[in-house]
Tab-separated table of N, CA and C in Angstrom:
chain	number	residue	atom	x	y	z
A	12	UNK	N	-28.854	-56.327	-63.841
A	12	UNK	CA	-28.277	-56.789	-62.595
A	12	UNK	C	-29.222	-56.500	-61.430
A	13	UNK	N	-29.898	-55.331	-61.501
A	13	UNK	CA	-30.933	-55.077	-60.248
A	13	UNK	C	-31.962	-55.742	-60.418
A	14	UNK	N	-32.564	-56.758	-61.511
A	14	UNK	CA	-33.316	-57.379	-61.497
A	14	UNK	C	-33.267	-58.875	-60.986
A	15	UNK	N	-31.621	-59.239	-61.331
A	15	UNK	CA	-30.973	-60.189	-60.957
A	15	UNK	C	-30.882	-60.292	-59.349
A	16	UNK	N	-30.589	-59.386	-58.197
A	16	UNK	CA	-30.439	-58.895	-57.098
A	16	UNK	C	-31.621	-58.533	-56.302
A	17	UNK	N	-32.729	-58.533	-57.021
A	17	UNK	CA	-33.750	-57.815	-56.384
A	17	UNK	C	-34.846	-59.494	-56.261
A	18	UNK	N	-34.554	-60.230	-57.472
A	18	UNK	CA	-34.911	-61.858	-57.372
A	18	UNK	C	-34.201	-62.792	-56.362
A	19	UNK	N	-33.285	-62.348	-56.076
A	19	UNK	CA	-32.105	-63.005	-55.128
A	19	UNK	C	-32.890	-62.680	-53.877
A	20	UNK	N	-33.007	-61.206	-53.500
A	20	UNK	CA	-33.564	-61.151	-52.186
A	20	UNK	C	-35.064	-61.413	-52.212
A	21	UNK	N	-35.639	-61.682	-52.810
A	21	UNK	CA	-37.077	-62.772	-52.733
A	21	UNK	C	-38.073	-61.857	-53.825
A	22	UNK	N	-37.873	-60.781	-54.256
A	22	UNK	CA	-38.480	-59.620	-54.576
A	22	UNK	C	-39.345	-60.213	-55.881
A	23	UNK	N	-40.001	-60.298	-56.770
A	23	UNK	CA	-40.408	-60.829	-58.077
A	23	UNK	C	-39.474	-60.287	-58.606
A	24	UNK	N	-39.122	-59.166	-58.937
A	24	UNK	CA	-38.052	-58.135	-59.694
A	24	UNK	C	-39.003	-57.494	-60.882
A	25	UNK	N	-40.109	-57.780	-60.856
A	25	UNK	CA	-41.141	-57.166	-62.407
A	25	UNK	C	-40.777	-55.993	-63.000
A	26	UNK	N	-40.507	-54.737	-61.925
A	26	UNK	CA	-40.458	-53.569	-62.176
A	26	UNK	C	-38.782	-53.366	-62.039
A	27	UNK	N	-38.154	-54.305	-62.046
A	27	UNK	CA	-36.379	-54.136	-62.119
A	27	UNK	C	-35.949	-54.727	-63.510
A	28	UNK	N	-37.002	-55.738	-63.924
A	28	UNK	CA	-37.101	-55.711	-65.500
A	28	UNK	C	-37.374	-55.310	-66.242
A	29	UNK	N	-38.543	-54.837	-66.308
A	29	UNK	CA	-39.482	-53.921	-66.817
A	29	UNK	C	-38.653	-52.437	-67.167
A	30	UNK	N	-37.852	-51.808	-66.251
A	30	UNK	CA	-36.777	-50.691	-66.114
A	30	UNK	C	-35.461	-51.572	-67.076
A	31	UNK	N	-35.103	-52.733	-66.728
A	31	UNK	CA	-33.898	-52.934	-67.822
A	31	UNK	C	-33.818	-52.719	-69.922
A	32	UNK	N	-35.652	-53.637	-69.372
A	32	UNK	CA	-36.375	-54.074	-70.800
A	32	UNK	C	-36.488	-52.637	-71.231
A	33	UNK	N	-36.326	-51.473	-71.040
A	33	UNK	CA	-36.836	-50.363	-71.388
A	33	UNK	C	-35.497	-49.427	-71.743
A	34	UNK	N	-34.422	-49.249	-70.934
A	34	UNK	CA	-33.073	-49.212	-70.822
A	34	UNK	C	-32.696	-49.491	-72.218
A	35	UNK	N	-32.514	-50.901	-72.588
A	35	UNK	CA	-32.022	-51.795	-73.808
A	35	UNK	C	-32.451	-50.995	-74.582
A	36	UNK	N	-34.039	-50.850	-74.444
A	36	UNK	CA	-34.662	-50.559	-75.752
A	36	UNK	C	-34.118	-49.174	-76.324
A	37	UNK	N	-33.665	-48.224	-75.223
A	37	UNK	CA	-33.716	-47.117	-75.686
A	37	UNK	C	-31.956	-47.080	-76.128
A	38	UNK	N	-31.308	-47.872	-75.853
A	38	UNK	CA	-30.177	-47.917	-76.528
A	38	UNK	C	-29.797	-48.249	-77.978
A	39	UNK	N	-31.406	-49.903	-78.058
A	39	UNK	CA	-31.144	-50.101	-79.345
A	39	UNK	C	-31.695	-49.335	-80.234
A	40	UNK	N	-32.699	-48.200	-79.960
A	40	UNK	CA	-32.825	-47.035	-80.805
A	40	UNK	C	-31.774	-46.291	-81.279
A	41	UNK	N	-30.996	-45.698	-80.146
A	41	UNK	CA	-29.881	-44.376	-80.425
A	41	UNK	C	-28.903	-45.560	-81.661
A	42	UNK	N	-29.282	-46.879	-81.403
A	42	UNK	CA	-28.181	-47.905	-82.073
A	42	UNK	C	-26.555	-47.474	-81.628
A	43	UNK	N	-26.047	-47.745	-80.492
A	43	UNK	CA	-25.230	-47.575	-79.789
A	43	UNK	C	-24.917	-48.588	-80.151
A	44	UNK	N	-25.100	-49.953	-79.916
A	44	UNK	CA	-24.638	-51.470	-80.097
A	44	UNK	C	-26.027	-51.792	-80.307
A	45	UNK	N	-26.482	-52.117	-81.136
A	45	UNK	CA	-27.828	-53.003	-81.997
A	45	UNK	C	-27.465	-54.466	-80.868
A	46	UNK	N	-26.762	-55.199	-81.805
A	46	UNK	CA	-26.307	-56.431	-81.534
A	46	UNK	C	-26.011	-56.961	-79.687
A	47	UNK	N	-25.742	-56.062	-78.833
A	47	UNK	CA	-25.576	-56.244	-77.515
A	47	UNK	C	-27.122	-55.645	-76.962
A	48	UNK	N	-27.732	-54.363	-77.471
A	48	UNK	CA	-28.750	-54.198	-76.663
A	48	UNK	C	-29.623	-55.054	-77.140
A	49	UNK	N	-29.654	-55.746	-78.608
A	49	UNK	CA	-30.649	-56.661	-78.815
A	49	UNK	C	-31.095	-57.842	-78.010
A	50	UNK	N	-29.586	-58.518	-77.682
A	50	UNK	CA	-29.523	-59.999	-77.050
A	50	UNK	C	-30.225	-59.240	-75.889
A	51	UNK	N	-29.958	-58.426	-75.278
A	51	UNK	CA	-30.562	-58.271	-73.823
A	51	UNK	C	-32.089	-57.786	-73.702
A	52	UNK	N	-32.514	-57.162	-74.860
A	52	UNK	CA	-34.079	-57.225	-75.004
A	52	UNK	C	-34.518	-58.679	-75.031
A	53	UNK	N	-33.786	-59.364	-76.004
A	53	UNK	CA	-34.113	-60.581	-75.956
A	53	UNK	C	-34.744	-61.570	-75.090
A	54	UNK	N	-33.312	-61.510	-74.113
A	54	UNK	CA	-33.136	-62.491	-73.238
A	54	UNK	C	-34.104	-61.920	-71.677
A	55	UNK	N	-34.200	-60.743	-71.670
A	55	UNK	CA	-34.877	-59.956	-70.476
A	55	UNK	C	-36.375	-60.397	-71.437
A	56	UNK	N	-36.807	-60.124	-72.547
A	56	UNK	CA	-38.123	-60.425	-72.483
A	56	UNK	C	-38.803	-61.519	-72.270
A	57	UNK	N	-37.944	-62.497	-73.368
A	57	UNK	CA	-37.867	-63.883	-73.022
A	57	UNK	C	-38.449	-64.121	-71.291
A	58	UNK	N	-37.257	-63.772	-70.286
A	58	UNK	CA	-37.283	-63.673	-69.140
A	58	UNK	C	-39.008	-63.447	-68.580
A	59	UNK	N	-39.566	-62.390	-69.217
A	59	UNK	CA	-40.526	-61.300	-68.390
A	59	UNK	C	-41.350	-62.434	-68.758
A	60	UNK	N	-41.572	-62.887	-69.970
A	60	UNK	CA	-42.574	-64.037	-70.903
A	60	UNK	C	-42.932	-65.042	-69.597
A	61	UNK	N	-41.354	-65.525	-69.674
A	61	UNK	CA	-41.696	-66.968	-68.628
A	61	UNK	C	-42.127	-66.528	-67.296
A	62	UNK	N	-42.114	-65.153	-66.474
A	62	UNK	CA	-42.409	-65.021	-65.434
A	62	UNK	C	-43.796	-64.753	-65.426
A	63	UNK	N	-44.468	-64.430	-66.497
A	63	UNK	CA	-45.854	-63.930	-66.947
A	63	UNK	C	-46.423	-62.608	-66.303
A	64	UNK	N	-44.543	-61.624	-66.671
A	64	UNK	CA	-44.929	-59.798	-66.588
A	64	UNK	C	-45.235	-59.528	-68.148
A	65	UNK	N	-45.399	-58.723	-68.159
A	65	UNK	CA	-45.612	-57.631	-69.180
A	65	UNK	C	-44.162	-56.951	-69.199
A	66	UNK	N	-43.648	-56.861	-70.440
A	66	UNK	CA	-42.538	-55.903	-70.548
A	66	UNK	C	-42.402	-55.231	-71.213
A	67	UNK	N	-43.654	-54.359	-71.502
A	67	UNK	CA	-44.242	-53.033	-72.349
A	67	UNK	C	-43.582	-53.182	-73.628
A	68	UNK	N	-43.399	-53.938	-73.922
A	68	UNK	CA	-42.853	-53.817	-75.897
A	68	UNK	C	-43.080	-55.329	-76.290
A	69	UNK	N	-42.662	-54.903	-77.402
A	69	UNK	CA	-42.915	-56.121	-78.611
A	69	UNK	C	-42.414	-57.567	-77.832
A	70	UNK	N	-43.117	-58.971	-78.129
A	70	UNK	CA	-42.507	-59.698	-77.765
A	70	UNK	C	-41.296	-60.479	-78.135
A	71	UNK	N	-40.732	-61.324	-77.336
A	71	UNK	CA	-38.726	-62.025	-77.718
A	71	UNK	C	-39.104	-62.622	-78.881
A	72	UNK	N	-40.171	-62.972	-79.660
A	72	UNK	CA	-39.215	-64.077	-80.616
A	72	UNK	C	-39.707	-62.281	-81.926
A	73	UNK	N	-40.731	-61.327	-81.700
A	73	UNK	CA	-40.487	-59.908	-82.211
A	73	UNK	C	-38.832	-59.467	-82.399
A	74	UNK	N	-38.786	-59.535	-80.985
A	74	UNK	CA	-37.045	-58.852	-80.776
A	74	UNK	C	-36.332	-59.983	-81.423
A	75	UNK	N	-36.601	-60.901	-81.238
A	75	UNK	CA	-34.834	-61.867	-81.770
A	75	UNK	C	-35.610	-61.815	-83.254
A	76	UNK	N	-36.436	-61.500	-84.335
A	76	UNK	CA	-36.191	-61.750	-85.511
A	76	UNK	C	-35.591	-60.213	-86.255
A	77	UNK	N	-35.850	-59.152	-85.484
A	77	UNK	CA	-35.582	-57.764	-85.413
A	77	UNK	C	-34.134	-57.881	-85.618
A	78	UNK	N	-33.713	-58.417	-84.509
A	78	UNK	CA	-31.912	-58.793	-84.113
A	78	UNK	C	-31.275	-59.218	-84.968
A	79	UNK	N	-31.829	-60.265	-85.399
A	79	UNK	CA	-31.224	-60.988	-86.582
A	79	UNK	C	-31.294	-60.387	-87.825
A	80	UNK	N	-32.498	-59.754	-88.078
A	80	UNK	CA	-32.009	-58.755	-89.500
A	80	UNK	C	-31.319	-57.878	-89.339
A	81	UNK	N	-30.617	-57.466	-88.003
A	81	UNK	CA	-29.711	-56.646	-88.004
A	81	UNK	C	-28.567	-57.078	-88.331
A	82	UNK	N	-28.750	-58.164	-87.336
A	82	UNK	CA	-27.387	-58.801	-87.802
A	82	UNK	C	-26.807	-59.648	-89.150
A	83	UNK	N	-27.719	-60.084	-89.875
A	83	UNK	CA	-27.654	-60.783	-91.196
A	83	UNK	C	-27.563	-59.791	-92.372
A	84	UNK	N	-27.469	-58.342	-92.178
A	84	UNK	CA	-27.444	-57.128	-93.405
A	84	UNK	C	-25.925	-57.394	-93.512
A	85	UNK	N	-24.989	-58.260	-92.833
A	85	UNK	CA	-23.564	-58.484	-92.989
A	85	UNK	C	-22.975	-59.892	-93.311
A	86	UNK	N	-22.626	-60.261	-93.774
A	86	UNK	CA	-22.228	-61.442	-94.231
A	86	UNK	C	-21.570	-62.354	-92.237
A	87	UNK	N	-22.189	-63.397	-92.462
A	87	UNK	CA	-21.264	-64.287	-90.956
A	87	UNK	C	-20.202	-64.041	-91.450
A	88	UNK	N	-19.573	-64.396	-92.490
A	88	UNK	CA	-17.650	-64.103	-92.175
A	88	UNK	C	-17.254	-62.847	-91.324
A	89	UNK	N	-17.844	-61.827	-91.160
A	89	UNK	CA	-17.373	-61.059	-90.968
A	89	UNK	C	-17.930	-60.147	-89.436
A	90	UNK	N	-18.813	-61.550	-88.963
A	90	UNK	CA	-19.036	-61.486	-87.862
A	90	UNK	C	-18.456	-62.070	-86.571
A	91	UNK	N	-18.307	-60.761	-85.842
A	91	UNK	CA	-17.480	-61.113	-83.882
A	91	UNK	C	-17.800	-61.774	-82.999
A	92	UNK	N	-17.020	-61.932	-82.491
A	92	UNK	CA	-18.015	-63.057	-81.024
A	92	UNK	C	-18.984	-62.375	-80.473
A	93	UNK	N	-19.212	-61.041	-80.312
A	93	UNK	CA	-20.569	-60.353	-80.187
A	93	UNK	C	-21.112	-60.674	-81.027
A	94	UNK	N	-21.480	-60.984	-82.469
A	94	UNK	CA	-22.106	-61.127	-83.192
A	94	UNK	C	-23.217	-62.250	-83.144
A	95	UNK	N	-22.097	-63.225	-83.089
A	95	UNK	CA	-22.309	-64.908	-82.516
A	95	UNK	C	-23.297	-64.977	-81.501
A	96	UNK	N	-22.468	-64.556	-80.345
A	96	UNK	CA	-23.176	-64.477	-79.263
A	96	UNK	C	-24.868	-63.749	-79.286
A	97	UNK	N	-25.173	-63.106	-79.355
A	97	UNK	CA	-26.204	-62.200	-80.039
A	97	UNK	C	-27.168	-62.796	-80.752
A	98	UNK	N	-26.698	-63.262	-81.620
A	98	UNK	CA	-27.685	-64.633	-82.614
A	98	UNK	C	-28.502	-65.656	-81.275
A	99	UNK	N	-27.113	-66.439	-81.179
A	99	UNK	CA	-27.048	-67.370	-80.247
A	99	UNK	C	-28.312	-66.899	-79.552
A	100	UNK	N	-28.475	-65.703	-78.848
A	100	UNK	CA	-29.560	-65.682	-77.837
A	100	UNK	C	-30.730	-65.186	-78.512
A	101	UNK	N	-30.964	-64.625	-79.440
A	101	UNK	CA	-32.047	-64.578	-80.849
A	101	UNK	C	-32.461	-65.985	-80.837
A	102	UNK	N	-31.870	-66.913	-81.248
A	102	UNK	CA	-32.276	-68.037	-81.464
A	102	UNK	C	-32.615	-68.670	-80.859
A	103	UNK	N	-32.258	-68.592	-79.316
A	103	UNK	CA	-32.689	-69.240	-77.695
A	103	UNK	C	-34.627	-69.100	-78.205
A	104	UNK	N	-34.724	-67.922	-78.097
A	104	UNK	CA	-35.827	-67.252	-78.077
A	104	UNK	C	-36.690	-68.012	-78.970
A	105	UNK	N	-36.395	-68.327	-80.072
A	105	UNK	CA	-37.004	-68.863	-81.468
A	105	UNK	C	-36.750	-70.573	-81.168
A	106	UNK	N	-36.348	-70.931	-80.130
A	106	UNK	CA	-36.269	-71.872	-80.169
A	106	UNK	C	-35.464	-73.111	-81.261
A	107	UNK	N	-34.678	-72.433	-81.700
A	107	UNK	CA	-34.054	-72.636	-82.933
A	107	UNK	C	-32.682	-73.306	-82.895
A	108	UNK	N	-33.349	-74.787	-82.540
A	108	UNK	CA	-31.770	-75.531	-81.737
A	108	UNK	C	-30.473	-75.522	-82.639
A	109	UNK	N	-30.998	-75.740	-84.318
A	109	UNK	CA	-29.594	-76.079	-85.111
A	109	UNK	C	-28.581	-74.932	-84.913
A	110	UNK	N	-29.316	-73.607	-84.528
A	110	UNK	CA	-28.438	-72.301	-85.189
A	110	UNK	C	-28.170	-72.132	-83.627
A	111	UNK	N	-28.748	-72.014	-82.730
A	111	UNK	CA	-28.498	-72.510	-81.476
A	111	UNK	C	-26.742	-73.141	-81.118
A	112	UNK	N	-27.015	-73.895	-81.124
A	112	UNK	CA	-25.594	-74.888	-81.551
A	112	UNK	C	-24.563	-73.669	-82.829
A	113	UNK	N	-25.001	-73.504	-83.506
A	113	UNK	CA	-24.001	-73.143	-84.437
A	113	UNK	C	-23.779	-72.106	-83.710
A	114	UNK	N	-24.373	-71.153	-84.002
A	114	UNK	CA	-23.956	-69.781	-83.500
A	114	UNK	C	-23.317	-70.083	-82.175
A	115	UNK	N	-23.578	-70.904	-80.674
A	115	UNK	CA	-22.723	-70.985	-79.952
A	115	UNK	C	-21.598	-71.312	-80.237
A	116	UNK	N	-21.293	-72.642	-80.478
A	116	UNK	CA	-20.353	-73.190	-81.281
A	116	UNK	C	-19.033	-72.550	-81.840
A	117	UNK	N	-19.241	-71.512	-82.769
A	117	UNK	CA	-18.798	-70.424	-83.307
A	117	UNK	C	-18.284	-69.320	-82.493
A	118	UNK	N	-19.062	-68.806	-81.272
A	118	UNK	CA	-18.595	-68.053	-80.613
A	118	UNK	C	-18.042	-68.683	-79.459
A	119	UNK	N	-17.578	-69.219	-78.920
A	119	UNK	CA	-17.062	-70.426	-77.746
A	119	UNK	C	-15.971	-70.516	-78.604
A	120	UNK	N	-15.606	-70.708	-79.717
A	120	UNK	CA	-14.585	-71.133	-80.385
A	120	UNK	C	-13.756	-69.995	-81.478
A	121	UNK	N	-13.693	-68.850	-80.991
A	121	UNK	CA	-13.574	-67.980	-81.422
A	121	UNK	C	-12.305	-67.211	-80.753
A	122	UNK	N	-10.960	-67.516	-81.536
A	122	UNK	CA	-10.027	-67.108	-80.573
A	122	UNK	C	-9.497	-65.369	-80.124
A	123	UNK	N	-10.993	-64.918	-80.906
A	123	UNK	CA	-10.795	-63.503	-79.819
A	123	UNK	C	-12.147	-63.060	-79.238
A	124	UNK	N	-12.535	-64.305	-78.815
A	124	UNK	CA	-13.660	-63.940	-77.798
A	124	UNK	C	-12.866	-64.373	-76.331
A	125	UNK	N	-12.742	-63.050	-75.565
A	125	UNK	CA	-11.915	-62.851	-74.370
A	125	UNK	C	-12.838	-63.538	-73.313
A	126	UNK	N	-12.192	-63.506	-72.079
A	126	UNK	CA	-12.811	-63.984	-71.138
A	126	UNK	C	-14.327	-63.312	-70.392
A	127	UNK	N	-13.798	-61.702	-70.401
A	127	UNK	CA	-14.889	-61.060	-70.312
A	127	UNK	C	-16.159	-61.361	-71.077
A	128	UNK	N	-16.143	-61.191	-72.221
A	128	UNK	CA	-17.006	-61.832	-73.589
A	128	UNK	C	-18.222	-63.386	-72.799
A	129	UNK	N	-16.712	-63.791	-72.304
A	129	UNK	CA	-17.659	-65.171	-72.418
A	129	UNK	C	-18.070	-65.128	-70.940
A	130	UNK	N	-17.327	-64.875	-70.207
A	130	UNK	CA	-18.355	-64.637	-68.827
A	130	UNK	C	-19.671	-64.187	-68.581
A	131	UNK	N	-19.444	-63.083	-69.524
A	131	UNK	CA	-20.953	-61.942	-69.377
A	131	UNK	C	-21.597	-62.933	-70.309
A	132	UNK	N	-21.638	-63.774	-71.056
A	132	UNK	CA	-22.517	-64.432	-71.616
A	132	UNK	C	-22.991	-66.021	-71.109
A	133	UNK	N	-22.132	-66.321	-70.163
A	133	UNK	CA	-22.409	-67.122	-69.134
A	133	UNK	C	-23.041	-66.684	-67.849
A	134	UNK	N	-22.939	-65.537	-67.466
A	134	UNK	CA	-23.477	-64.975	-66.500
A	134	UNK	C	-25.174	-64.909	-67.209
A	135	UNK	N	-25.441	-64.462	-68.185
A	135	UNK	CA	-26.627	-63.974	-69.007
A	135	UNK	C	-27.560	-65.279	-69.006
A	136	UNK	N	-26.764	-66.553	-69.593
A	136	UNK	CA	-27.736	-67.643	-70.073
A	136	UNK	C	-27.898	-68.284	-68.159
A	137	UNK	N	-27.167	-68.114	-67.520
A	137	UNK	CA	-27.870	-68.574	-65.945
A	137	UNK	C	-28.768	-67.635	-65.585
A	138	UNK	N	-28.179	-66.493	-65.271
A	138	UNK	CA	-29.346	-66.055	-64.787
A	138	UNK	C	-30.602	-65.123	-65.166
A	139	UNK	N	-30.693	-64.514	-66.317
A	139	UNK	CA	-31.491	-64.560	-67.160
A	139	UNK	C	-32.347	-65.541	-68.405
A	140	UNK	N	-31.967	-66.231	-68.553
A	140	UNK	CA	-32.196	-67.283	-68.882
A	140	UNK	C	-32.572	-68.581	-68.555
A	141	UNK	N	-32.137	-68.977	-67.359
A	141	UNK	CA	-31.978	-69.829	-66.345
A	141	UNK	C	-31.555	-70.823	-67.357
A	142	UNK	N	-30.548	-70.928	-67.546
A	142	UNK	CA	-29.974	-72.219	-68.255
A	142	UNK	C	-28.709	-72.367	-67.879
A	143	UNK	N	-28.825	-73.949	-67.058
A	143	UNK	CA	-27.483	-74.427	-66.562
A	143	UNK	C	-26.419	-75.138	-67.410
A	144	UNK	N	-25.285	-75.111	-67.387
A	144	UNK	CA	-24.724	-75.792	-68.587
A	144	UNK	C	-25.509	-77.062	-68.586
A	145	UNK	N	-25.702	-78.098	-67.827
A	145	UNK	CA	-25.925	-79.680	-67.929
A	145	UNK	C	-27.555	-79.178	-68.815
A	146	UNK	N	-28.568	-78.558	-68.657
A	146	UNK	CA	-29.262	-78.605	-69.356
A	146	UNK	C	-28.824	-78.364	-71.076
A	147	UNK	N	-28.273	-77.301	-71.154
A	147	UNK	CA	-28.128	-76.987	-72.646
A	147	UNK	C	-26.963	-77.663	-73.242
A	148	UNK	N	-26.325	-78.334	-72.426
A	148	UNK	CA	-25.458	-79.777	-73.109
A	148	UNK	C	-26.314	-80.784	-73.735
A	149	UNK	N	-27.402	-80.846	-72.814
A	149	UNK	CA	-28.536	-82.043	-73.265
A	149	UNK	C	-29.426	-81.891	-73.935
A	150	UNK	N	-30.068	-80.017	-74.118
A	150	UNK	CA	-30.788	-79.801	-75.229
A	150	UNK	C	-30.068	-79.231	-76.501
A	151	UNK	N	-28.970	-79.128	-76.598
A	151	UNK	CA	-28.476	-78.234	-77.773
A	151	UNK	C	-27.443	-78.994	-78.320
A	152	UNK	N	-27.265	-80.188	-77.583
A	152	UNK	CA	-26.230	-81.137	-78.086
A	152	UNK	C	-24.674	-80.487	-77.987
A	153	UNK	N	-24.570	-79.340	-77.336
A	153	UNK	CA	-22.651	-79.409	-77.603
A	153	UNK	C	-22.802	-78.196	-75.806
A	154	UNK	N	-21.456	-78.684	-75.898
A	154	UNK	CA	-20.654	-77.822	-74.650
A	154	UNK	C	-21.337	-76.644	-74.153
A	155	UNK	N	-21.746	-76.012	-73.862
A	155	UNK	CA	-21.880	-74.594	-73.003
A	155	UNK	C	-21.263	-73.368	-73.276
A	156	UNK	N	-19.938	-74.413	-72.684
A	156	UNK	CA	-18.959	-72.773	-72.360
A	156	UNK	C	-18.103	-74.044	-72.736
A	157	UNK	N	-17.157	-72.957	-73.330
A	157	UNK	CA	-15.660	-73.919	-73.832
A	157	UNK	C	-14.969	-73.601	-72.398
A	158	UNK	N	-13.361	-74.734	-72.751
A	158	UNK	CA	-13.321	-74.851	-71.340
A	158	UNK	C	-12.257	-74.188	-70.951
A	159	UNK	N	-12.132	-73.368	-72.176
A	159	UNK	CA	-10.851	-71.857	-71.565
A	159	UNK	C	-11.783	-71.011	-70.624
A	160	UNK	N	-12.852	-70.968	-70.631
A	160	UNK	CA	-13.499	-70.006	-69.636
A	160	UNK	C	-13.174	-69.867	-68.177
A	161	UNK	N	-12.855	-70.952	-68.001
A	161	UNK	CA	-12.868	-71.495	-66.808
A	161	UNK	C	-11.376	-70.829	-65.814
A	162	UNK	N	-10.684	-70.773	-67.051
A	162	UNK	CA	-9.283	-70.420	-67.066
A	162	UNK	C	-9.149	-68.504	-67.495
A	163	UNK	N	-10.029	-68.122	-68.106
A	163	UNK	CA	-10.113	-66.704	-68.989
A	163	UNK	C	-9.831	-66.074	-67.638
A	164	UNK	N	-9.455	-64.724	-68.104
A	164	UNK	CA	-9.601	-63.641	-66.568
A	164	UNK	C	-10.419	-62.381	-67.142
């Protein structure tokens, strides 16, 4: 968020990423949540990539294949809309439109992915990501955000 805020007021934010990208990392060590600090290494490196910082560790499509063997030591049935979600942004990274689509797909449509859930993951793909729904309707072929979001609290 301070990287998010610190870009808002004109700032580059390098070193407000650079501090997040590092944050994540040390969470997804202790493995507190693998699957949540992953997407956000992810999506923050991803991030640092396109701004052309340095974000002292391995690079996003490193982290999203990391992520994904975390997450694939479990069968999908038995994966949460964190789970989903998580992929989903692994795969942003990899460029990996079919699973892209699926894995969103899946988690958008997931009737216990709460509103919170899907906000913070709408909040994530704008502004870390910079992806507006009308773009990733047109590159990923399906919806965004389902349209309980809109309605979620």
């Amino acid at each position: 968020q301070r990287f998010v805020q610190a870009v808002a007021g004109g700032a580059t934010g390098e070193e407000e990423l650079r501090a997040a990208v590092q944050a994540n990392c040390r969470g997804y060590e202790v493995e507190y949540d693998p699957g949540r600090h992953g997407a956000n290494i992810v999506a923050l490196v991803a991030r640092a990539e396109r701004e052309g910082f340095g974000a002292g560790t391995d690079s996003a499509a490193v982290w999203a294949q990391r992520l994904l063997g975390e997450l694939q030591q479990r069968a999908r049935v038995s994966w949460g809309p964190w789970d989903y979600a998580s992929a989903g942004e692994a795969y942003l990274a990899l460029d990996d439109k079919d699973n892209v689509a699926d894995c969103f797909g899946h988690y958008w449509n997931m009737s216990n992915a709460d509103g919170f859930a899907l906000a913070g993951t709408e909040r994530q793909l704008k502004e870390i990501w910079g992806i507006t729904p009308e773009a990733f309707t047109f590159r990923w072929k399906i919806s965004p955000y389902p349209a309980r979001l809109s309605t979620a609290s």
